Coordinates of C-alpha atoms in Angstrom, one line a residue:
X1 CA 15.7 20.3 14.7
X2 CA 18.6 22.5 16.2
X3 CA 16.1 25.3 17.3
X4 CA 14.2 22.7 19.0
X5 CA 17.5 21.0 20.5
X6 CA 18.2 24.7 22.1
X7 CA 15.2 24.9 23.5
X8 CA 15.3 21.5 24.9
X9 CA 18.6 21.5 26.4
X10 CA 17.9 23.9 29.8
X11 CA 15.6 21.4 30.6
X12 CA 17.4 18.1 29.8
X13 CA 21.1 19.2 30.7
X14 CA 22.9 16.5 32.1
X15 CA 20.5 13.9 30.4
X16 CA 22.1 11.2 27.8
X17 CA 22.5 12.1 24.6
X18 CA 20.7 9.6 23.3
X19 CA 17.5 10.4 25.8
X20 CA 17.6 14.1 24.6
X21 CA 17.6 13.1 20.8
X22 CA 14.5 11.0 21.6
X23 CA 12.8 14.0 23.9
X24 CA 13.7 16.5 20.5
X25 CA 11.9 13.9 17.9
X26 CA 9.0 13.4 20.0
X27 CA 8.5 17.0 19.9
X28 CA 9.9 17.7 16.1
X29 CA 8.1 15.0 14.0
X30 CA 4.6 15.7 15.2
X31 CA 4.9 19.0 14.4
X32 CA 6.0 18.6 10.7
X33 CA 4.0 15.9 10.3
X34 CA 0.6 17.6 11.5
X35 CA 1.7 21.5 10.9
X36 CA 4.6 22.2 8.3
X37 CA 4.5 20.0 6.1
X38 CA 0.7 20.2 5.2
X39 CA 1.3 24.4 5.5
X40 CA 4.4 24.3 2.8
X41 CA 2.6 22.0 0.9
X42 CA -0.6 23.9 0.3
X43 CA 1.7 27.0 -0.2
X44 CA 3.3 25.6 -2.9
X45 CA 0.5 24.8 -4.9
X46 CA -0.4 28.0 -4.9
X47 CA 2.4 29.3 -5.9
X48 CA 2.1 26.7 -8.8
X49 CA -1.6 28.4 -9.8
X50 CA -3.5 25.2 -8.6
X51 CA -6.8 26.2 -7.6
X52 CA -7.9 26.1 -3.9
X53 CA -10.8 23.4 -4.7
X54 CA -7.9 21.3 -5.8
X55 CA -5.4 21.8 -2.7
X56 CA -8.3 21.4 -0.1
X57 CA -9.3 17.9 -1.8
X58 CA -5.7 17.0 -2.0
X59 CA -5.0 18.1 1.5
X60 CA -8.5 15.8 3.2
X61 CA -8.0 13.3 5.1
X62 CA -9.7 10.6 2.3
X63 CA -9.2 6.6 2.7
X64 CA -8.9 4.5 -1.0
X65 CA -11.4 1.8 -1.5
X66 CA -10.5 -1.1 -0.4
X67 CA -9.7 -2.4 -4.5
X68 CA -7.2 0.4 -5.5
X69 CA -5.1 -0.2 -2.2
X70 CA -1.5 -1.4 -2.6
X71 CA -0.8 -5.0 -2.7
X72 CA -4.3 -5.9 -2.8
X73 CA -4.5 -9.1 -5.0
X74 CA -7.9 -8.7 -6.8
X75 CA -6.5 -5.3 -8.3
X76 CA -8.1 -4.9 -11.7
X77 CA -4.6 -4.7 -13.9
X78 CA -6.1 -3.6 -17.1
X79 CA -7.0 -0.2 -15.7
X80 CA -3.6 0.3 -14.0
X81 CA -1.3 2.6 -15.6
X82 CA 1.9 1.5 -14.6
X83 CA 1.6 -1.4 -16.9

């Protein structure tokens, strides 16, 4: 976030500080959301010995059926773990 402040500040000198911040997040969050955090993930599962087959279906973009989602009333209990 403080490379990404540097590089921001030529172009938003004299701007609020509060307006900056906001122009620095917009740019920051997508980019560990969508980039970094996927790329560190998938490298430390590696790292771990977890084979790619695994990481790549971890890492898809998969929805849950509509039963197993959180807070979902009809939720079979007796298959649930946690209880």
């Amino acid at each position: 976030m403080l490379i990404a402040s540097a590089i921001v500040a030529p172009f938003t000198s004299g701007w609020p500080d509060p307006l900056r911040t906001a122009v620095v997040i917009t740019v920051v969050v997508p980019i560990a959301v969508f980039w970094a955090v996927p790329t560190l993930a998938k490298a430390a599962q590696r790292m771990r010995g977890v084979p790619p087959e695994v990481v790549a279906a971890a890492c898809s973009a998969r929805t849950l059926p509509a039963s197993d989602t959180v807070g979902d009333i009809t939720r079979d209990s007796s298959s649930d773990p946690r209880r």
